[in-house]
Amino acid sequence: MVTHQQSLRDRQVASLEKILNLNRSPPEPSTTHEPSAANGPIPQTSPILTSDGDPIWKVLVFDNLGRDVISSVLRVNDLRGWGVTIHLNINSPRHPIPDVPALYLLEPTTANLTLISQDLARGLYAEAYINFLSSIPRPLMEDFAAQIAESGTSESVSQVYDQYLNFIVSEPDLFSLGMGKDTYWALNSAQPKDEELDAVVERIVRGLFSVVVTMGAIPIIRCPRGGAAEMIAAKLDRKLRDHILNSKENLFSGHGQRPASATGAALSRPVLVIVDRNLDLIPMLSHSWTYQSLVYDVLKMHLNRITIETPIDEENPSKGKTKRSYDLNSTDYFWARNAGVPFPQVAEDIDAELTKYKEDANEITKNTGASSIEDLQNDTSSSAQHLKAAITLLPELRERKAVLDMHMNIATALLKGIKDRQLDNFFQIEENITKQTKAQILELLNDPDKGKEALDKLRLFIIWFLSTEQDVSRTDMERFEEALTKSGSDITALAYVKSAKRFPENRVREITRMTMMASAPSAPAPQSTSNELFRGFSSISNRLTDRLKDGALGANFENLISGVKNFLPVNKDLTLTKITESLMDPASASSSAIAKTEDYLYFDPRSANARGTMPAPSQIRQHGGSGGLPGSLGSLGPGTGASFGQRRQGFSEAIVFTVGGGSMDEYGNLQDWVKRTSTAGGVGAAAGVSGQRRRVVYGSTDLVNAEDFVVGELARLGRESV
């Protein structure tokens, strides 16, 4: 029997629901998600009731991180279902609501504790239920206790809990620590002081500790030698080890522990893989062709929300445009199914969904005798039974129509961005980037008709420079830089990528080429010889008016798709996916991937022996965050080498964490590998316990799109390298 495990999102939602329920265990239906509902809507339950049967209404007060944590997995309607009447940022002006309790969800900082103390002193709320996103340090807790004792408001504090939720879940198995867009800079720059570096590392360790607690299992930790990855792994190992030894009832022994198998044995432990971003910079720069990655790149999605401009009147563009915001999350059935799908196939699915919607609508109107769905509310025919069934189905049909309208608008905005920036051309070139000669790259950079966005050309050149085995002389580089400058590119970022004058340890190109693993297509996509792949777009355009009259996008849709290339991406694994495979399923991994991870350190917080040394913060820079090239000289301390049996140990579940920024391409590539290999039946050790399917959770310090990474972090490092 296949054992279903809750996703990271399921577990975080369950924890938040318990907080909203004033830390009382929620009803069983709220925490037990059916396997089919892993990506489905959040189960609705009622808030706790008073003795009179009335709900306990409350005010939710959060800081910025608390807001991001909640907004990524819960909607306003979900909050109202749990009795939250109003939600406010703790840093915003707030008026007294003395008859209502306040539920706080925030980081344990000095500033936040001071604001809570002020709220208590002013009597803003009836009671305070305080929930910290991570464990509050003892000195801060003592200071807070002294403040409320001095003000005489201790009786107003009903609860104080450490919740271990200081991470943001964007997808069921995707999380970030919300650390901002400058973590890569901080870990690779010479400017931050040791204390600042240590603060960055400590925050990462706290975030990973919370993820591990939420998942309910202590992992085996693997990481390369050297750099930030080793330091984070060593500190996390020590934190987990100390927690187990010093707590009589630790966080992994309560109701949050993993479920047992049918035989009573605990399910296999996951492996936590921690790597530095410099292991492979290319996914941070590449142009992708999947729906989710395009939305991040073109529409700048943040915390599952995008804002696009749509014409007020499609037939009269002179009336201007209006901005619309959309939320894309797991409650959206179309997004859950198509997020990782190549864009041309998304068009076909929209067409199929439109066809199904029309057929269902026609079936209802035929049975009731109404001419359209809109006429049903005025129907007075004698077919009462059919009319009752139709009215029951109306809400579901309207919701489907709204979802399809939304994705049609998103697809239109994406198509415009693809065509304006010629993203299909860039993607196709990057698919075979190592085959491009210096002359071909120079020609592309000099051609104003091949991409109007200067940043796209800069991204492509950096990818080629990091990937190619051709020797690039100083004269060649001057020609490339001249061409990029003429195209309008700010080449400051190149100074960091190519220069080793000031910081010899920042050998970005050498590191990338040494750690990259070329992956031959495991299942080559069939070549398209016609416009078949875009028949979905054509069908939508031709029949749009008949299907979504009031949501029509007009004939401009046909014009947008003309000229966009009709191909599917090659099925290949990225470097991080290869490394994950070599650690999860060494029996099936390539010899080159196993060779890269053969020297990875091994930490087992439950073992008395598998522990490593603690390097100093300043030594992070000595390897340029290189990810500690396996077997490289000068690694930090002896660490803990894995035995042969440990190196060949298989895992059915992994948490893969990148230090310095995450990429939607890597997340999508890992999930593709999981689907591809799990479908095969999970051979060998990877099959897990009781036929359990393989699963990979991907996380990072923050999800960073290509523009922010190049302009914000690489350029900043480049200015320091000159």
XYZ file of C-alpha atoms in Angstrom:
722
model
C 0.000 0.000 0.000
C 1.395 3.410 -0.961
C 1.751 5.711 2.028
C 0.682 9.288 1.449
C 2.637 11.981 3.219
C 1.430 15.500 3.705
C 3.296 18.103 1.701
C 5.242 20.882 3.399
C 2.367 23.212 2.555
C -0.160 20.852 4.179
C 1.854 20.795 7.378
C 2.343 24.557 7.480
C -1.371 25.127 6.883
C -2.190 22.714 9.719
C 0.162 24.635 12.044
C -1.355 27.984 11.070
C -4.873 26.642 11.562
C -3.935 25.563 15.067
C -2.585 29.063 15.781
C -5.808 30.623 14.478
C -7.667 28.227 16.732
C -5.780 29.766 19.717
C -3.395 26.788 19.755
C -6.086 24.251 20.380
C -5.890 21.171 18.214
C -8.178 21.677 15.191
C -10.842 19.156 14.218
C -9.557 16.027 12.524
C -10.845 16.903 9.007
C -8.678 20.047 9.057
C -5.372 18.239 9.403
C -6.056 15.087 7.433
C -5.728 15.846 3.743
C -6.690 13.209 1.250
C -3.963 12.310 -1.266
C -6.072 13.713 -4.061
C -6.304 16.990 -2.205
C -2.580 17.537 -1.788
C -2.847 20.396 -4.266
C -6.475 21.135 -3.631
C -8.365 23.731 -1.622
C -7.701 24.225 2.069
C -10.329 22.286 4.064
C -12.836 24.610 5.682
C -13.609 24.171 9.380
C -15.420 26.257 11.955
C -13.668 28.377 14.588
C -13.865 27.407 18.227
C -17.082 28.534 19.889
C -17.907 30.107 23.231
C -20.277 28.490 25.709
C -23.066 30.499 24.085
C -22.262 29.018 20.676
C -20.780 32.213 19.285
C -17.411 32.221 17.500
C -14.394 33.761 19.196
C -13.626 36.682 16.931
C -10.074 37.967 16.977
C -7.620 40.448 15.475
C -4.550 39.088 13.671
C -1.394 41.203 14.053
C 1.740 40.263 12.099
C 5.068 41.671 10.964
C 6.314 41.540 7.372
C 7.528 37.944 7.534
C 4.355 36.820 9.308
C 2.315 38.485 6.563
C 4.296 36.694 3.847
C 4.008 33.325 5.600
C 0.224 33.595 5.917
C -0.561 35.189 2.556
C 1.255 32.433 0.652
C -1.039 29.660 1.918
C -4.230 31.276 3.278
C -6.726 33.671 1.751
C -8.830 36.318 3.478
C -11.848 33.998 3.371
C -9.826 31.305 5.145
C -8.932 33.758 7.911
C -12.553 34.792 8.309
C -13.507 31.140 8.596
C -11.293 30.977 11.669
C -12.786 34.062 13.276
C -10.259 36.686 12.151
C -12.239 39.886 11.626
C -9.322 42.147 10.773
C -5.605 41.674 10.084
C -3.030 44.416 10.664
C 0.705 44.967 10.354
C 2.291 45.627 13.728
C 4.232 48.561 12.255
C 1.099 50.329 10.996
C -1.062 52.737 13.038
C -3.677 50.716 14.923
C -6.749 51.808 16.875
C -7.996 50.215 20.113
C -10.405 47.268 19.884
C -10.612 46.545 23.625
C -13.265 43.820 23.510
C -11.459 41.528 21.050
C -8.393 39.319 21.677
C -5.309 39.823 19.505
C -3.377 36.989 17.926
C 0.251 37.951 17.181
C 2.370 36.125 14.599
C 5.819 37.651 14.212
C 9.557 37.285 14.558
C 11.061 37.470 18.072
C 12.922 40.759 17.644
C 13.549 43.563 20.102
C 11.478 45.971 17.997
C 8.485 43.614 17.827
C 8.580 42.871 21.551
C 8.642 46.592 22.310
C 5.580 47.144 20.121
C 3.711 44.290 21.833
C 4.547 45.784 25.222
C 3.211 49.154 24.063
C -0.005 47.503 22.827
C -0.480 45.888 26.231
C 0.215 49.126 28.081
C -2.289 51.023 25.909
C -4.908 48.293 26.309
C -5.468 47.992 22.556
C -6.913 44.472 22.809
C -8.627 42.300 25.395
C -5.991 39.541 25.490
C -2.747 38.757 23.704
C -2.003 35.362 22.153
C 1.656 35.700 21.144
C 3.143 33.330 18.556
C 6.777 33.706 17.519
C 7.777 32.469 14.076
C 10.981 31.024 15.533
C 12.291 30.250 18.995
C 12.759 33.382 21.066
C 16.243 33.691 22.635
C 16.226 33.564 26.424
C 17.681 37.097 26.901
C 14.903 38.581 24.754
C 12.275 36.592 26.631
C 13.602 37.887 29.968
C 13.591 41.475 28.698
C 10.018 41.068 27.460
C 8.924 39.620 30.806
C 10.531 42.562 32.592
C 8.698 45.048 30.359
C 5.236 43.586 30.930
C 5.932 43.171 34.654
C 6.909 46.830 34.890
C 3.743 47.927 33.094
C 1.570 45.530 35.129
C 0.022 43.956 32.032
C 1.097 40.340 32.513
C -2.523 39.223 33.041
C -3.332 40.355 29.499
C -0.917 37.791 28.038
C -2.822 34.532 27.582
C -0.266 32.542 25.561
C 3.335 32.690 24.375
C 4.394 30.038 21.844
C 7.381 29.277 19.625
C 5.850 28.087 16.359
C 8.825 27.324 14.022
C 7.167 28.751 10.930
C 9.737 31.307 9.729
C 9.679 30.136 6.103
C 7.438 30.916 3.135
C 5.767 28.098 1.188
C 4.993 29.095 -2.408
C 4.063 25.638 -3.734
C 3.339 22.330 -1.972
C 7.050 21.416 -1.989
C 8.734 24.793 -2.525
C 9.850 27.152 0.240
C 12.102 30.124 0.850
C 13.341 31.863 3.985
C 12.368 35.328 2.718
C 15.864 36.700 3.347
C 15.796 39.222 0.499
C 17.747 39.627 -2.691
C 21.217 40.289 -1.257
C 22.172 37.026 0.455
C 24.382 35.920 -2.440
C 26.175 39.254 -2.280
C 26.649 39.019 1.487
C 28.191 35.536 1.267
C 30.523 36.401 -1.634
C 31.547 39.963 -0.835
C 34.539 41.064 1.241
C 32.595 43.958 2.776
C 30.330 42.311 5.403
C 31.920 41.887 8.827
C 32.215 38.515 10.503
C 29.328 39.395 12.821
C 27.088 40.155 9.836
C 28.055 36.905 8.116
C 27.372 34.990 11.292
C 23.921 36.622 11.540
C 23.125 35.514 7.962
C 24.235 31.954 8.699
C 22.276 31.856 11.967
C 19.113 33.002 10.237
C 19.487 30.264 7.621
C 20.049 27.674 10.350
C 16.931 28.833 12.228
C 14.876 28.668 9.060
C 16.045 25.170 8.148
C 15.459 24.026 11.736
C 11.852 25.234 11.437
C 11.391 23.414 8.115
C 12.726 20.200 9.612
C 10.451 20.567 12.676
C 7.428 21.202 10.458
C 8.191 18.144 8.328
C 8.420 16.072 11.492
C 11.598 14.066 10.846
C 15.287 14.551 11.629
C 17.209 14.310 8.353
C 20.612 13.024 7.379
C 22.547 16.134 6.284
C 24.863 16.069 3.262
C 26.884 19.005 1.943
C 30.094 19.740 0.024
C 33.246 20.680 1.888
C 33.962 24.357 2.370
C 32.015 27.571 2.050
C 28.709 28.523 3.634
C 27.146 25.104 3.008
C 29.501 23.340 5.414
C 29.092 25.989 8.096
C 25.289 25.865 7.882
C 25.259 22.056 7.921
C 27.561 21.921 10.962
C 25.536 24.497 12.913
C 22.223 22.865 12.017
C 23.600 19.478 13.054
C 24.645 20.941 16.409
C 21.282 22.688 16.896
C 19.335 19.484 16.186
C 21.699 17.432 18.312
C 21.436 19.818 21.282
C 17.659 19.913 20.990
C 17.393 16.118 21.090
C 19.773 15.773 24.021
C 18.465 18.663 26.103
C 14.702 18.225 25.678
C 12.775 15.535 27.520
C 9.907 15.874 25.058
C 11.501 17.213 21.912
C 9.687 18.622 18.884
C 10.100 15.329 17.022
C 8.409 13.145 19.617
C 4.982 14.798 19.754
C 1.991 14.641 17.449
C 4.021 16.297 14.690
C 6.204 13.232 14.209
C 6.087 11.176 11.050
C 3.317 8.592 10.763
C 4.296 4.988 11.267
C 4.167 2.362 8.576
C 1.834 -0.608 8.692
C 4.488 -2.607 10.551
C 4.823 0.095 13.207
C 8.273 1.229 12.056
C 8.907 4.887 11.393
C 9.118 5.903 7.774
C 12.585 6.392 6.324
C 14.346 9.616 7.232
C 14.857 12.262 4.554
C 18.209 13.579 3.369
C 18.874 17.325 3.578
C 21.210 18.461 0.793
C 22.744 21.907 1.338
C 24.715 23.486 -1.511
C 26.103 26.924 -2.299
C 24.673 28.952 -5.158
C 28.015 29.041 -6.976
C 27.624 25.332 -7.584
C 25.699 26.356 -10.696
C 24.819 29.963 -11.570
C 23.251 29.144 -14.928
C 19.694 28.388 -13.644
C 19.652 31.874 -12.093
C 20.242 33.425 -15.524
C 18.585 31.139 -18.054
C 15.466 31.760 -20.123
C 12.921 29.034 -19.503
C 9.976 27.763 -21.536
C 7.736 26.418 -18.768
C 4.612 28.247 -17.649
C 5.743 28.841 -14.068
C 9.248 30.048 -14.953
C 7.917 32.389 -17.640
C 5.475 33.916 -15.154
C 8.366 34.563 -12.730
C 10.617 35.984 -15.441
C 8.184 38.005 -17.556
C 5.477 38.965 -15.044
C 7.686 39.181 -11.926
C 5.515 37.000 -9.700
C 6.103 37.528 -5.972
C 4.480 35.524 -3.188
C 2.177 33.854 -5.737
C 0.784 37.202 -6.932
C 1.193 38.885 -10.308
C -0.072 42.173 -11.694
C -0.668 42.576 -15.416
C -2.052 45.311 -17.625
C -5.098 44.531 -19.733
C -6.948 46.804 -22.194
C -10.074 48.460 -20.849
C -11.715 47.900 -24.233
C -10.091 45.333 -26.535
C -11.763 46.823 -29.599
C -10.771 50.381 -28.679
C -7.132 50.475 -27.376
C -7.304 54.280 -27.094
C -9.319 53.871 -23.888
C -6.123 52.781 -22.161
C -5.279 49.893 -19.879
C -6.151 48.771 -16.398
C -4.090 46.753 -13.918
C -5.324 43.427 -12.628
C -3.791 41.354 -9.869
C -4.074 37.580 -9.773
C -3.177 35.001 -7.136
C -1.703 31.765 -8.430
C -1.720 29.050 -5.799
C -2.574 25.413 -5.229
C -6.308 26.160 -5.029
C -6.148 26.993 -8.739
C -6.649 23.630 -10.436
C -5.288 24.840 -13.786
C -2.101 26.277 -12.229
C -1.532 23.159 -10.112
C -1.712 21.020 -13.241
C 0.211 23.220 -15.673
C 2.770 25.217 -13.672
C 5.685 23.024 -14.741
C 4.432 22.356 -18.272
C 6.033 23.847 -21.426
C 4.130 26.906 -22.555
C 2.822 25.498 -25.877
C 1.187 22.620 -24.023
C -0.469 25.080 -21.644
C -2.244 26.597 -24.642
C -3.558 23.187 -25.633
C -4.852 22.584 -22.127
C -6.625 25.946 -22.087
C -8.308 24.929 -25.342
C -9.310 21.562 -23.875
C -10.708 23.212 -20.739
C -12.664 25.707 -22.813
C -14.142 22.845 -24.831
C -15.114 20.996 -21.670
C -16.629 24.141 -20.172
C -18.731 24.744 -23.278
C -19.933 21.125 -23.358
C -20.936 21.219 -19.686
C -22.714 24.547 -20.127
C -24.557 23.269 -23.217
C -25.626 20.113 -21.368
C -27.170 22.158 -18.567
C -28.972 24.561 -20.872
C -30.253 21.682 -23.031
C -31.774 19.915 -20.016
C -33.386 23.040 -18.636
C -34.505 24.543 -21.915
C -32.694 27.809 -21.235
C -30.850 29.487 -24.080
C -27.716 30.181 -21.986
C -26.255 29.886 -18.496
C -27.134 33.530 -17.855
C -30.817 32.859 -18.576
C -31.152 30.132 -15.972
C -31.953 32.528 -13.149
C -35.028 33.720 -15.081
C -36.170 30.228 -16.046
C -39.770 29.407 -15.061
C -40.171 26.158 -16.970
C -41.775 23.104 -15.480
C -38.526 21.122 -15.514
C -37.941 21.813 -11.847
C -35.682 18.797 -11.277
C -33.292 19.792 -14.080
C -33.409 23.405 -12.973
C -32.463 22.436 -9.416
C -29.492 20.399 -10.674
C -28.405 23.259 -12.949
C -28.501 25.822 -10.157
C -26.400 23.467 -8.019
C -23.744 23.331 -10.734
C -23.720 27.048 -11.487
C -21.163 28.108 -8.814
C -18.662 25.501 -10.023
C -19.118 26.566 -13.649
C -18.688 30.236 -12.792
C -15.503 29.442 -10.868
C -14.100 27.458 -13.779
C -14.937 30.295 -16.134
C -13.170 32.816 -13.868
C -10.057 30.614 -13.712
C -9.975 30.237 -17.498
C -10.486 33.974 -17.976
C -7.559 34.625 -15.660
C -5.212 32.225 -17.428
C -6.227 33.582 -20.820
C -5.201 37.054 -19.639
C -1.942 35.690 -18.218
C -1.189 33.764 -21.411
C -1.810 36.902 -23.458
C 0.571 38.933 -21.279
C 3.190 36.186 -21.516
C 2.880 35.952 -25.274
C 3.374 39.672 -25.607
C 6.475 39.508 -23.429
C 7.825 36.516 -25.335
C 7.357 38.206 -28.680
C 8.645 41.639 -27.625
C 11.794 40.155 -26.078
C 12.118 37.174 -28.488
C 12.413 34.845 -25.514
C 11.762 31.799 -27.684
C 14.950 32.544 -29.635
C 17.021 32.988 -26.481
C 15.666 29.772 -25.003
C 16.397 27.794 -28.155
C 19.991 29.078 -28.269
C 20.539 28.268 -24.592
C 19.316 24.712 -25.152
C 22.487 24.182 -27.222
C 24.669 26.854 -25.670
C 27.891 24.814 -25.659
C 27.659 24.406 -29.435
C 27.661 28.159 -30.046
C 30.917 29.564 -31.408
C 32.457 32.891 -30.452
C 31.514 34.291 -33.861
C 27.853 33.255 -33.471
C 27.589 34.814 -30.015
C 29.241 38.032 -31.196
C 26.882 38.204 -34.176
C 23.861 37.831 -31.915
C 25.082 40.550 -29.554
C 25.659 42.949 -32.445
C 22.332 42.268 -34.189
C 19.689 44.777 -32.961
C 16.926 42.593 -34.425
C 17.792 39.626 -32.192
C 16.340 40.728 -28.910
C 15.459 44.274 -27.911
C 16.033 43.791 -24.187
C 19.709 44.370 -23.362
C 19.523 42.310 -20.173
C 18.463 39.216 -22.133
C 21.627 39.438 -24.227
C 23.770 39.891 -21.133
C 22.173 36.845 -19.495
C 22.776 34.718 -22.574
C 26.409 35.820 -22.855
C 27.146 35.035 -19.186
C 25.577 31.589 -19.628
C 27.760 30.967 -22.693
C 30.875 32.289 -20.938
C 30.270 29.998 -17.941
C 29.487 26.972 -20.120
C 31.854 27.069 -23.074
C 35.111 25.147 -23.164
C 36.501 27.542 -25.764
C 39.324 29.798 -24.675
C 38.162 33.418 -24.398
C 41.144 35.751 -24.774
C 41.346 39.308 -23.516
C 40.832 40.557 -27.084
C 37.741 38.371 -27.462
C 36.346 39.648 -24.173
C 36.869 43.267 -25.235
C 34.861 42.616 -28.411
C 32.057 40.984 -26.436
C 31.976 43.800 -23.905
C 31.888 46.399 -26.673
C 28.969 44.637 -28.345
C 27.086 44.333 -25.056
C 27.649 47.998 -24.252
C 26.355 49.027 -27.697
C 23.232 46.954 -27.110
C 22.584 48.948 -23.932
C 23.785 46.388 -21.375
C 25.354 47.369 -18.089
C 28.347 45.016 -18.051
C 29.264 45.644 -14.413
C 28.135 42.121 -13.522
C 30.724 40.694 -15.910
C 33.533 42.094 -13.783
C 32.632 39.663 -11.008
C 32.034 36.698 -13.286
C 35.323 37.002 -15.198
C 37.729 38.834 -12.895
C 40.087 37.236 -10.407
C 42.427 40.161 -9.928
C 41.213 41.450 -6.609
C 39.593 38.300 -5.244
C 41.439 35.237 -6.608
C 39.134 32.941 -4.663
C 36.098 34.073 -6.704
C 36.843 31.783 -9.628
C 33.231 31.765 -10.737
C 33.811 30.487 -14.257
C 36.221 27.740 -13.190
C 33.922 26.641 -10.377
C 30.891 26.485 -12.666
C 32.702 24.511 -15.346
C 34.122 22.057 -12.806
C 30.801 21.389 -11.086
C 28.575 21.415 -14.170
C 27.525 18.014 -15.388
C 26.483 17.891 -19.012
C 23.302 15.909 -19.277
C 22.355 14.161 -22.455
C 18.618 14.236 -23.089
C 17.069 11.299 -21.291
C 13.938 11.445 -23.425
C 14.373 13.735 -26.425
C 11.277 15.690 -27.292
C 9.926 14.966 -30.763
C 10.764 17.649 -33.272
C 7.813 19.634 -34.496
C 7.551 19.979 -38.260
C 4.377 22.010 -38.356
C 2.338 24.434 -36.280
C 0.737 21.548 -34.413
C 2.111 22.593 -31.049
C 0.367 25.922 -31.337
C -2.952 24.652 -32.545
C -4.186 25.340 -29.014
C -3.469 29.044 -29.379
C -5.048 29.120 -32.824
C -8.145 27.321 -31.602
C -8.509 29.720 -28.717
C -8.190 32.700 -30.993
C -10.645 31.403 -33.582
C -13.343 30.333 -31.156
C -12.813 32.702 -28.269
C -15.837 34.887 -28.902
C -18.166 31.897 -28.942
C -16.888 30.572 -25.647
C -16.071 33.444 -23.318
C -18.109 36.335 -24.607
C -17.731 38.681 -21.686
C -14.089 37.674 -21.094
C -12.995 37.859 -24.711
C -9.438 38.903 -25.478
C -10.070 39.669 -29.113
C -8.369 38.915 -32.374
C -5.071 40.366 -31.161
C -4.368 36.972 -29.612
C -3.767 35.531 -33.082
C -1.340 38.330 -33.903
C 0.571 37.754 -30.677
C 1.314 34.094 -31.342
C 2.515 34.612 -34.911
C 6.268 34.294 -35.037
C 6.649 32.565 -31.676
C 8.578 29.338 -32.081
C 6.704 26.055 -31.806
C 9.040 23.661 -30.049
C 9.248 21.719 -26.800
C 12.271 21.834 -24.487
C 14.731 18.969 -24.365
C 14.286 16.753 -21.333
C 17.565 17.120 -19.427
C 18.644 17.277 -15.808
C 20.353 20.313 -14.301
C 23.484 20.022 -12.167
C 21.554 20.220 -8.887
C 19.182 17.492 -10.067
C 22.129 15.247 -10.915
C 23.612 15.817 -7.473
C 20.259 15.094 -5.827
C 19.930 11.878 -7.796
C 23.429 10.748 -6.804
C 22.566 11.219 -3.109
C 19.007 9.831 -3.223
C 19.489 6.984 -5.678
C 23.202 6.261 -6.183
C 22.388 2.970 -7.884
C 20.808 4.835 -10.814
C 23.015 7.941 -10.869
C 25.725 8.570 -13.425
C 29.347 7.977 -12.494
C 30.150 11.673 -13.022
C 27.427 12.719 -10.568
C 28.579 10.188 -7.961
C 32.146 11.424 -8.372
C 31.034 14.980 -7.528
C 29.290 13.887 -4.327
C 31.705 11.169 -3.239
C 33.421 13.563 -0.842
C 30.265 15.253 0.500
C 30.194 15.522 4.277
C 27.777 13.391 6.276
C 25.968 14.595 9.419
C 23.542 12.521 11.438
C 22.137 14.489 14.417
C 20.975 11.232 16.005
C 24.447 9.686 15.866
C 27.166 10.183 18.474
C 29.877 10.030 15.798
C 28.664 11.642 12.550
C 29.396 15.225 13.460
C 31.819 17.768 12.041
C 33.875 20.754 13.102
C 32.588 24.318 13.260
C 34.456 26.664 10.856
C 34.754 30.396 11.526
C 32.412 32.808 9.668
C 35.300 34.553 7.917
C 36.287 31.298 6.214
C 33.114 31.351 4.133
C 34.780 33.808 1.766
C 37.974 31.805 1.446
C 36.168 29.551 -0.975
C 34.038 32.227 -2.572
C 30.910 30.307 -1.638
C 32.118 27.823 -4.197
C 30.086 25.036 -2.792
C 33.323 23.390 -1.718
C 34.507 21.574 -4.805
C 34.590 17.884 -3.936
C 38.102 16.866 -3.095
C 39.413 20.417 -3.319
C 42.484 21.362 -1.325
C 42.158 23.599 1.696
C 38.682 22.521 2.777
C 37.517 23.731 6.170
C 38.509 21.228 8.818
C 38.225 17.453 8.532
C 34.433 17.428 8.654
C 32.779 14.017 8.711
C 33.497 11.720 5.830
C 30.838 9.202 4.879
C 31.526 5.483 4.920
C 30.968 3.502 1.739
C 27.622 2.270 3.036
C 26.526 5.789 3.916
C 27.560 7.066 0.486
C 25.467 4.363 -1.168
C 22.448 4.823 1.104
C 19.238 5.511 -0.810
C 16.469 7.929 0.187
C 12.873 8.292 -0.931
C 12.610 11.874 0.336
C 14.960 14.862 0.164
C 15.092 18.524 1.108
C 17.374 20.362 -1.322
C 18.477 23.812 -0.155
C 20.520 26.382 -2.091
C 22.383 29.054 -0.131
C 22.326 32.399 -1.931
C 19.127 32.280 -3.971
C 16.772 29.801 -5.589
C 15.624 29.301 -9.168
C 12.225 28.265 -10.472
C 14.065 26.342 -13.200
C 15.784 24.176 -10.587
C 12.545 23.574 -8.722
C 10.732 22.579 -11.913
C 13.623 20.381 -13.053
C 13.713 18.540 -9.727
C 9.956 17.929 -9.832
C 10.228 16.648 -13.419
C 12.904 14.200 -12.284
C 10.703 13.073 -9.384
C 7.744 12.429 -11.697
C 9.885 10.684 -14.295
C 11.663 8.366 -11.863
C 8.718 7.726 -9.525
C 6.554 6.645 -12.444
C 9.121 3.986 -13.189
C 8.261 2.429 -9.849
C 11.079 3.673 -7.650
C 13.747 1.048 -8.213
C 15.988 -0.206 -5.434
C 16.535 1.790 -2.299
C 14.728 4.747 -3.766
C 11.474 2.818 -3.654
C 11.317 3.735 0.011
C 9.175 2.039 2.608
C 5.883 0.355 1.723
C 6.019 1.452 -1.898
C 6.379 5.112 -0.967
C 6.897 7.436 -3.934
C 9.933 9.658 -4.268
C 9.595 13.255 -3.123
C 11.881 16.311 -3.226
C 11.271 19.582 -1.357
C 13.220 22.504 -2.813
C 14.171 25.539 -0.749
C 16.439 28.573 -0.808
C 17.293 31.718 1.092
C 14.942 33.495 -1.332
C 13.526 33.006 -4.808
C 15.329 35.484 -7.054
C 14.459 36.181 -10.691
C 17.185 36.740 -13.278
C 16.863 40.522 -13.393
C 17.250 40.930 -9.631
C 20.157 38.491 -9.570
C 22.121 40.166 -12.377
C 21.310 43.813 -11.688
C 21.124 43.546 -7.919
C 23.739 41.019 -6.831
C 26.216 40.246 -9.639
C 26.505 43.925 -10.587
C 27.059 44.865 -6.956
C 29.845 42.304 -6.669
C 31.197 43.488 -10.008
C 31.589 47.033 -8.738
C 33.654 45.694 -5.843
C 35.824 43.625 -8.193
C 36.918 46.523 -10.403
